[in-house]
CSV table of N, CA and C in Angstrom, one decimal:
chain,number,residue,atom,x,y,z
T,1120,UNK,N,85.8,133.0,80.0
T,1120,UNK,CA,86.5,132.1,79.6
T,1120,UNK,C,87.0,132.3,78.1
T,1121,UNK,N,88.0,131.9,78.0
T,1121,UNK,CA,88.9,132.0,76.2
T,1121,UNK,C,88.4,131.4,75.3
T,1122,UNK,N,88.3,131.7,74.0
T,1122,UNK,CA,88.1,130.9,73.2
T,1122,UNK,C,89.0,129.9,72.5
T,1123,UNK,N,89.1,128.9,72.0
T,1123,UNK,CA,90.5,128.0,71.6
T,1123,UNK,C,90.2,128.3,69.8
T,1124,UNK,N,90.9,128.2,69.6
T,1124,UNK,CA,91.2,128.3,67.8
T,1124,UNK,C,91.1,126.7,67.5
T,1125,UNK,N,90.0,126.3,66.8
T,1125,UNK,CA,90.0,125.2,66.1
T,1125,UNK,C,89.7,125.2,64.8
T,1126,UNK,N,90.4,123.5,64.6
T,1126,UNK,CA,91.1,123.3,63.4
T,1126,UNK,C,89.7,123.6,61.9
T,1127,UNK,N,88.6,123.6,62.5
T,1127,UNK,CA,87.9,123.9,61.5
T,1127,UNK,C,87.7,125.3,60.8
T,1128,UNK,N,87.9,126.2,62.5
T,1128,UNK,CA,88.0,127.8,62.0
T,1128,UNK,C,89.0,128.1,60.6
T,1129,UNK,N,90.1,127.5,61.2
T,1129,UNK,CA,91.4,127.4,60.5
T,1129,UNK,C,91.0,127.3,58.8
T,1130,UNK,N,90.4,126.3,58.8
T,1130,UNK,CA,89.9,125.4,57.0
T,1130,UNK,C,89.0,126.3,56.8
T,1131,UNK,N,88.3,127.2,57.3
T,1131,UNK,CA,87.4,127.9,56.8
T,1131,UNK,C,87.9,129.2,56.4
T,1132,UNK,N,89.4,129.4,56.5
T,1132,UNK,CA,90.0,130.6,55.8
T,1132,UNK,C,91.0,130.2,54.8
T,1133,UNK,N,91.3,129.0,55.4
T,1133,UNK,CA,92.3,128.3,54.2
T,1133,UNK,C,91.9,126.7,53.7
T,1134,UNK,N,91.0,126.8,52.9
T,1134,UNK,CA,90.2,125.2,52.9
T,1134,UNK,C,91.4,123.6,52.5
T,1135,UNK,N,92.4,124.1,52.8
T,1135,UNK,CA,93.5,123.0,52.2
T,1135,UNK,C,94.0,122.6,53.4
T,1136,UNK,N,94.4,121.5,54.2
T,1136,UNK,CA,95.2,121.2,55.2
T,1136,UNK,C,96.7,121.3,54.9
T,1137,UNK,N,97.2,120.8,53.6
T,1137,UNK,CA,98.8,121.1,53.6
T,1137,UNK,C,99.2,122.7,53.0
T,1138,UNK,N,98.3,123.2,52.7
T,1138,UNK,CA,98.5,124.6,52.1
T,1138,UNK,C,98.4,125.4,53.5
T,1139,UNK,N,97.4,125.0,54.7
T,1139,UNK,CA,97.8,125.8,55.8
T,1139,UNK,C,99.1,125.4,56.5
T,1140,UNK,N,99.4,124.2,56.5
T,1140,UNK,CA,100.5,124.0,57.2
T,1140,UNK,C,101.5,124.7,56.5
T,1141,UNK,N,101.6,125.1,55.0
T,1141,UNK,CA,102.7,125.5,55.0
T,1141,UNK,C,102.8,126.9,54.7
T,1142,UNK,N,101.5,127.5,54.9
T,1142,UNK,CA,101.3,128.8,55.0
T,1142,UNK,C,102.0,129.5,56.3
T,1143,UNK,N,101.2,128.4,57.7
T,1143,UNK,CA,101.3,128.8,58.9
T,1143,UNK,C,102.8,128.6,59.2
T,1144,UNK,N,103.6,127.6,58.5
T,1144,UNK,CA,105.2,127.5,59.0
T,1144,UNK,C,105.7,128.4,58.3
T,1145,UNK,N,105.4,128.7,57.2
T,1145,UNK,CA,106.0,130.1,56.4
T,1145,UNK,C,106.0,131.3,57.3
T,1146,UNK,N,104.7,131.6,57.8
T,1146,UNK,CA,104.7,133.2,59.0
T,1146,UNK,C,105.6,132.8,59.9
T,1147,UNK,N,105.4,132.0,60.4
T,1147,UNK,CA,105.7,131.5,61.8
T,1147,UNK,C,107.6,132.1,61.3
T,1148,UNK,N,108.3,131.1,60.6
T,1148,UNK,CA,109.6,131.5,60.2
T,1148,UNK,C,109.8,132.9,59.7
T,1149,UNK,N,108.7,133.7,59.6
T,1149,UNK,CA,108.9,135.3,58.6
T,1149,UNK,C,108.8,135.9,60.3
T,1150,UNK,N,107.9,135.5,61.8
T,1150,UNK,CA,108.0,136.0,62.6
T,1150,UNK,C,109.4,135.9,63.4
T,1151,UNK,N,109.9,134.6,63.4
T,1151,UNK,CA,111.4,134.4,64.0
T,1151,UNK,C,112.1,135.2,63.4
T,1152,UNK,N,112.1,135.3,62.4
T,1152,UNK,CA,113.1,135.9,61.3
T,1152,UNK,C,113.4,137.7,62.2
T,1153,UNK,N,111.9,138.2,62.0
T,1153,UNK,CA,111.8,139.8,62.2
T,1153,UNK,C,112.2,139.9,63.6
T,1154,UNK,N,112.1,138.7,64.6
T,1154,UNK,CA,112.0,139.1,65.9
T,1154,UNK,C,114.0,138.9,66.1
T,1155,UNK,N,114.7,138.3,65.2
T,1155,UNK,CA,116.1,138.5,64.9
T,1155,UNK,C,116.7,139.5,64.7
T,1156,UNK,N,115.9,140.3,63.8
T,1156,UNK,CA,116.7,141.7,62.6
T,1156,UNK,C,116.0,143.0,63.6
T,1157,UNK,N,114.7,142.7,64.4
T,1157,UNK,CA,114.6,144.1,65.5
T,1157,UNK,C,115.2,143.7,66.9
T,1158,UNK,N,115.6,142.5,67.1
T,1158,UNK,CA,116.0,142.4,68.3
T,1158,UNK,C,114.9,142.4,69.4
T,1159,UNK,N,113.6,142.2,69.0
T,1159,UNK,CA,112.6,141.9,70.0
T,1159,UNK,C,111.3,141.3,69.5
T,1160,UNK,N,110.1,141.7,69.5
T,1160,UNK,CA,108.8,141.1,69.3
T,1160,UNK,C,108.7,141.9,68.0
T,1161,UNK,N,108.5,140.8,67.1
T,1161,UNK,CA,108.2,141.6,65.6
T,1161,UNK,C,106.8,142.1,65.7
T,1162,UNK,N,106.8,143.1,64.7
T,1162,UNK,CA,105.7,143.8,64.6
T,1162,UNK,C,103.9,143.2,64.5
T,1163,UNK,N,103.5,144.0,65.7
T,1163,UNK,CA,101.6,142.2,65.6
T,1163,UNK,C,101.3,142.8,64.6
T,1164,UNK,N,100.1,142.0,63.9
T,1164,UNK,CA,99.3,141.8,62.5
T,1164,UNK,C,98.0,141.9,63.4
T,1165,UNK,N,97.8,141.5,64.5
T,1165,UNK,CA,96.9,141.1,65.7
T,1165,UNK,C,96.7,141.1,66.5
T,1166,UNK,N,95.9,141.3,67.6
T,1166,UNK,CA,96.0,141.7,69.5
T,1166,UNK,C,96.3,140.0,69.8
T,1167,UNK,N,97.6,140.2,70.7
T,1167,UNK,CA,97.5,138.9,71.2
T,1167,UNK,C,97.9,138.9,72.7
T,1168,UNK,N,97.7,137.7,73.5
T,1168,UNK,CA,98.2,137.9,74.9
T,1168,UNK,C,99.5,137.2,74.9
T,1169,UNK,N,99.9,137.8,76.1
T,1169,UNK,CA,101.2,137.2,76.9
T,1169,UNK,C,101.7,136.0,76.5
T,1170,UNK,N,100.8,135.1,77.0
T,1170,UNK,CA,100.8,133.5,77.3
T,1170,UNK,C,100.7,132.6,75.9
T,1171,UNK,N,100.7,133.5,74.7
T,1171,UNK,CA,100.1,133.1,73.5
T,1171,UNK,C,101.8,132.6,72.7
T,1172,UNK,N,101.4,131.3,72.7
T,1172,UNK,CA,102.3,130.6,71.9
T,1172,UNK,C,102.9,131.3,70.2
T,1173,UNK,N,103.7,130.9,69.6
T,1173,UNK,CA,104.1,131.4,68.4
T,1173,UNK,C,103.0,131.0,67.6
T,1174,UNK,N,102.7,129.9,67.7
T,1174,UNK,CA,101.8,129.3,66.5
T,1174,UNK,C,100.4,129.7,66.5
T,1175,UNK,N,100.2,129.8,68.4
T,1175,UNK,CA,98.3,130.7,68.3
T,1175,UNK,C,98.4,131.8,67.6
T,1176,UNK,N,99.6,132.8,67.6
T,1176,UNK,CA,99.7,134.4,67.3
T,1176,UNK,C,99.8,133.8,65.6
T,1177,UNK,N,100.6,133.0,65.1
T,1177,UNK,CA,100.1,132.9,63.6
T,1177,UNK,C,98.5,132.6,63.1
T,1178,UNK,N,97.8,131.5,63.9
T,1178,UNK,CA,96.7,131.1,64.0
T,1178,UNK,C,95.6,132.3,63.9
T,1179,UNK,N,95.8,133.1,64.8
T,1179,UNK,CA,94.8,134.1,65.0
T,1179,UNK,C,95.1,135.2,64.1
T,1180,UNK,N,96.6,135.7,63.6
T,1180,UNK,CA,96.4,136.2,62.2
T,1180,UNK,C,95.9,135.7,61.1
T,1181,UNK,N,95.7,134.3,60.9
T,1181,UNK,CA,95.3,133.5,59.9
T,1181,UNK,C,93.7,134.2,60.2
T,1182,UNK,N,93.0,133.8,61.1
T,1182,UNK,CA,91.7,134.2,61.4
T,1182,UNK,C,91.3,135.1,61.4
T,1183,UNK,N,92.2,136.3,61.7
T,1183,UNK,CA,91.8,137.4,61.1
T,1183,UNK,C,92.3,138.2,59.9
T,1184,UNK,N,92.6,137.2,58.8
T,1184,UNK,CA,92.5,137.9,57.5
T,1184,UNK,C,94.1,138.3,57.0
T,1185,UNK,N,95.1,138.5,58.3
T,1185,UNK,CA,95.9,138.8,58.0
T,1185,UNK,C,97.1,138.2,57.0
T,1186,UNK,N,97.1,137.2,57.4
T,1186,UNK,CA,98.2,136.1,56.2
T,1186,UNK,C,97.3,135.5,55.7
T,1187,UNK,N,97.4,134.7,54.4
T,1187,UNK,CA,96.7,134.3,53.2
T,1187,UNK,C,97.3,134.0,52.0
T,1188,UNK,N,96.8,133.1,51.2
T,1188,UNK,CA,97.6,132.6,49.9
T,1188,UNK,C,97.1,132.9,48.8
T,1189,UNK,N,97.7,133.3,47.7
T,1189,UNK,CA,96.8,133.1,46.7
T,1189,UNK,C,97.0,131.7,45.3
T,1190,UNK,N,95.9,131.2,45.1
T,1190,UNK,CA,95.9,129.9,44.3
T,1190,UNK,C,96.6,130.8,43.1
T,1191,UNK,N,97.3,129.8,42.9
T,1191,UNK,CA,98.3,130.0,41.4
T,1191,UNK,C,97.3,129.6,40.3
T,1192,UNK,N,96.4,128.9,40.4
T,1192,UNK,CA,95.4,128.5,38.8
T,1192,UNK,C,94.8,129.0,38.7
């Protein structure tokens, strides 16, 4: 049985829901840009299933610690 990604798991990695939304959106756009430039699937940062949606792939990257942010303060 596959484990679903929960909101609480994502918030454990990026504790602010607004920043989490911005980071996930930026990474999704980055993946789309890579796809256009390469003419195929972008280079994976983590392992994915074929049926995973783009956002699930981004969430897996966040949970794996491959995508994060730096606090400016």
